[in-house]
Amino acid sequence: MSVNVAIIGAGVVGSAFLNQLKNLSSPIALNVVYLARNSKEALISKDYLPLDLQTYQTAPAQAVLPLAELAAFLHASPKPAVLIDNTSNAAIADFYPEFVKQGISIATPNKKAFSDKLAVWNEIFANSAAPGGGLVYHEATVGAGLPIIGPLRDLVATGDKASTTKFSDVVKVAKELGYLEPDPRDDLNGMDFARKVTILARIAGFEVESPSAFLVDSLVPLPWRHKRKDDALAENKVLRYVGQIDFAANKVSVGIAKYDFDHPFASLKGSDNVVSIKTQRYPNPLIIQGAGAGAEVTAHGVLADALKIAERVAK
Amino acid sequence: MSVNVAIIGAGVVGSAFLNQLKNLSSPIALNVVYLARNSKEALISKDYLPLDLQTYQTAPAQAVLPLAELAAFLHASPKPAVLIDNTSNAAIADFYPEFVKQGISIATPNKKAFSDKLAVWNEIFANSAAPGGGLVYHEATVGAGLPIIGPLRDLVATGDKASTTKFSDVVKVAKELGYLEPDPRDDLNGMDFARKVTILARIAGFEVESPSAFLVDSLVPLPWRHKRKDDALAENKVLRYVGQIDFAANKVSVGIAKYDFDHPFASLKGSDNVVSIKTQRYPNPLIIQGAGAGAEVTAHGVLADALKIAERVAK
């Protein structure tokens, strides 16, 4: 039992992924047949025999395949094909609908395809659901290796609903103020976080048009932030950066909120994220907390998805 | 795409499961071909056409099939077969290795098979891994609908390890004192909780021989408990019932421990469970918290597993 895997990216997350993959002991083989080790160079196994991952950094390389050619190469694979996109590249994300249409499954931490225009999201999953469509797993797009998307999809699939009381938020995501995503500009204006909230909102059934379609509080310059933090402390509260998907109010938002010290959101540390899901079945919320960023945890989120795909499609 | 499903049990969890199943909207059909509505009566579709779930309580029934005959009936199914065991029956659990050997997949909240003798656990998963073996999903055996077993298996599968510092517990499970499992005798002596800890320990790589193979603090009579709780409060602490799987100490245990008010285990409410997983990748632990018991959440844990099985085996 095996699948043929194409990997794009060998940066911080990508090299952690390759390292975990090298040490993988799995009943289903993930054979790497294409590896773009940077934006220009790729190792390509034209005969679909597994590449040697030990030497990927130094082995003679070729020019990366244009995306349409990569899709054709994977579509012609004698084994089911899986694309691992370990980049945050928008052009690759834009090509996901086509990969999936051609029966190529995708595992990725790349948020772009899932958090930009709603039409792209709809096209990806429509193509995936169509006969012969590839599978799409993207757990690492929200909380790195934290189990968030899978469990939320399970709740939706088994018929759980937003509660209709005033505590009607289906999903809240919080992160500690001060932790920055790789691209600080992205985080300072809240866009990276808004992307995560967009993805969860869509899974929960909200047709969010784009991460610009709802109110996003920017993280303001540091001196102002310190002042606001001190004011909160004086009230025995802490500040957290929170995304809310509120069905009763029919509203998605991202902003800074105050929490008491004994609130689950107050105990966040460093790069931890916490997600609180309140539904009819979980009036007392389901809470998932832990590191929501970092190379190793992101890589294992992607690898676990790749294994789930392999379990479903391997031959 | 469909699978043929046999369901045993229509009690509290079983009827919640049937209700969720009736309302299921899934691209893969779960066709119920056998339904044991109690320990004596079953609806049996000899020609493997789907039973009508709307009338299962009143439709004319037959005697339940002995387990060997049920296995033969499912083995002969023209579609892949899934057994849903919504009981806590030990005799059915003892038969899991045989079901799995015959290619029948299992989704269940029944802890017995996974927490009794290690040999049974080993036999179930050896048969599952053998060619033609059925799949086994049992998320609901530890935290009902909480995502615990799946994420822990993902960590293990992708190569995460126990940390080697003094904070070496891979898994801790806590529950509030005072909440009782359905069989109070089972809970008072800590056996039900010890079963959950046994299951997690085995997934984490500990070869626990049985839930009697490690130290389990019994929950002592109420007056004594109140005294101990008051003593803890005087120290600004709360009591929690905690299972620990400690790799550095090579030890599994269940007992009562004190926690500060700002510890994640302190904020537990009612029937909530909390699991803290500390590994090399999660030195700051991965925490999953929420209702760990109850019919609806247990049922959706089983149904989500059944859907995962269907996604892998349906034809």
XYZ file of C-alpha atoms in Angstrom, chain A residues 73-219:
147
model
C 2.767 14.632 -13.726
C 0.754 13.721 -10.605
C -2.401 12.945 -12.561
C -0.381 10.390 -14.551
C 0.979 8.772 -11.369
C 0.397 5.007 -11.281
C -0.410 5.332 -7.556
C -2.852 7.817 -5.963
C -1.119 11.202 -5.691
C -0.895 13.596 -2.757
C 0.384 17.167 -2.933
C 2.000 18.545 0.220
C 2.197 22.317 -0.052
C 4.448 23.538 2.758
C 4.472 27.130 1.545
C 2.214 30.112 2.142
C 2.268 30.903 -1.561
C -0.928 32.373 -3.050
C -0.243 31.225 -6.623
C 0.003 27.589 -5.537
C -3.161 27.985 -3.460
C -4.997 29.392 -6.480
C -4.203 26.183 -8.313
C -5.754 23.885 -5.646
C -9.129 23.598 -7.419
C -7.366 22.284 -10.519
C -5.183 19.801 -8.576
C -8.244 18.459 -6.761
C -10.249 18.256 -9.982
C -7.495 16.069 -11.438
C -7.821 13.627 -8.516
C -4.778 14.885 -6.623
C -5.285 15.046 -2.859
C -3.851 17.938 -0.823
C -2.438 18.275 2.699
C -1.238 21.756 3.587
C -0.723 24.441 6.244
C -1.167 27.129 3.543
C -4.092 29.295 4.654
C -4.449 31.247 1.431
C -6.745 28.947 -0.538
C -9.133 28.485 2.368
C -9.309 32.054 3.604
C -9.445 34.154 0.451
C -12.511 34.404 -1.751
C -15.408 32.183 -0.784
C -15.710 31.121 -4.436
C -12.278 29.436 -4.252
C -13.271 27.551 -1.090
C -16.503 26.418 -2.750
C -14.672 25.331 -5.895
C -12.079 23.316 -3.955
C -14.674 21.367 -1.997
C -17.083 20.969 -4.908
C -14.247 19.483 -6.980
C -13.249 17.285 -4.056
C -16.796 15.942 -3.657
C -17.200 15.270 -7.385
C -16.460 11.730 -8.658
C -12.693 11.235 -8.924
C -11.917 14.384 -6.938
C -8.916 14.525 -4.616
C -9.224 14.797 -0.832
C -8.360 18.040 0.977
C -7.012 18.121 4.549
C -5.822 21.390 6.047
C -5.788 20.952 9.836
C -2.555 22.953 10.125
C -4.150 26.089 8.627
C -5.721 27.084 11.940
C -3.852 25.738 14.967
C -0.767 24.008 13.507
C -0.895 20.513 15.064
C -3.850 21.226 17.365
C -6.941 19.120 16.651
C -9.428 21.860 15.700
C -10.655 21.541 12.118
C -11.132 17.768 12.292
C -13.192 17.860 15.502
C -15.230 20.862 14.271
C -15.993 19.045 11.018
C -17.013 15.976 13.069
C -19.478 18.067 15.089
C -20.985 19.536 11.936
C -21.088 16.172 10.136
C -22.904 14.451 13.011
C -25.525 17.203 13.187
C -24.513 19.341 16.146
C -25.841 22.903 16.017
C -25.127 26.317 17.436
C -26.967 26.728 20.697
C -29.842 29.180 20.621
C -29.331 30.711 24.033
C -27.562 34.002 24.448
C -24.281 32.087 24.726
C -24.478 31.335 21.079
C -20.918 31.577 19.880
C -20.053 28.401 18.087
C -16.370 29.069 17.921
C -14.059 31.466 19.681
C -10.346 31.520 19.052
C -7.961 33.398 21.266
C -4.272 34.103 21.249
C -2.004 35.950 23.567
C -1.246 39.483 22.545
C 2.360 39.950 21.627
C 3.001 36.750 19.739
C 3.715 37.436 16.085
C 3.173 35.334 12.992
C 6.138 34.959 10.579
C 5.119 38.055 8.629
C 4.698 40.778 11.249
C 2.811 43.074 8.861
C 0.283 40.311 8.393
C -0.202 39.918 12.110
C -0.152 43.561 13.128
C -3.182 44.260 10.998
C -4.814 41.081 12.267
C -5.011 39.520 8.808
C -3.373 36.218 9.677
C -5.699 35.723 12.608
C -8.686 36.833 10.528
C -7.767 34.123 8.013
C -7.931 31.456 10.717
C -11.282 32.761 11.927
C -12.567 32.793 8.337
C -11.647 29.131 7.900
C -13.393 28.057 11.116
C -16.456 30.171 10.329
C -16.819 28.516 6.930
C -16.569 25.028 8.424
C -19.172 26.022 11.018
C -21.521 27.047 8.209
C -20.957 30.790 7.877
C -20.525 31.928 4.277
C -17.771 34.446 4.990
C -16.937 36.164 1.717
C -13.317 36.950 2.682
C -11.234 37.851 5.755
C -11.852 41.499 4.875
C -15.616 41.002 5.050
C -15.847 41.422 8.809
C -14.567 43.749 11.483
C -10.923 43.150 12.397
C -9.364 45.191 15.192
C -5.772 45.926 14.266
C -3.097 45.367 16.822
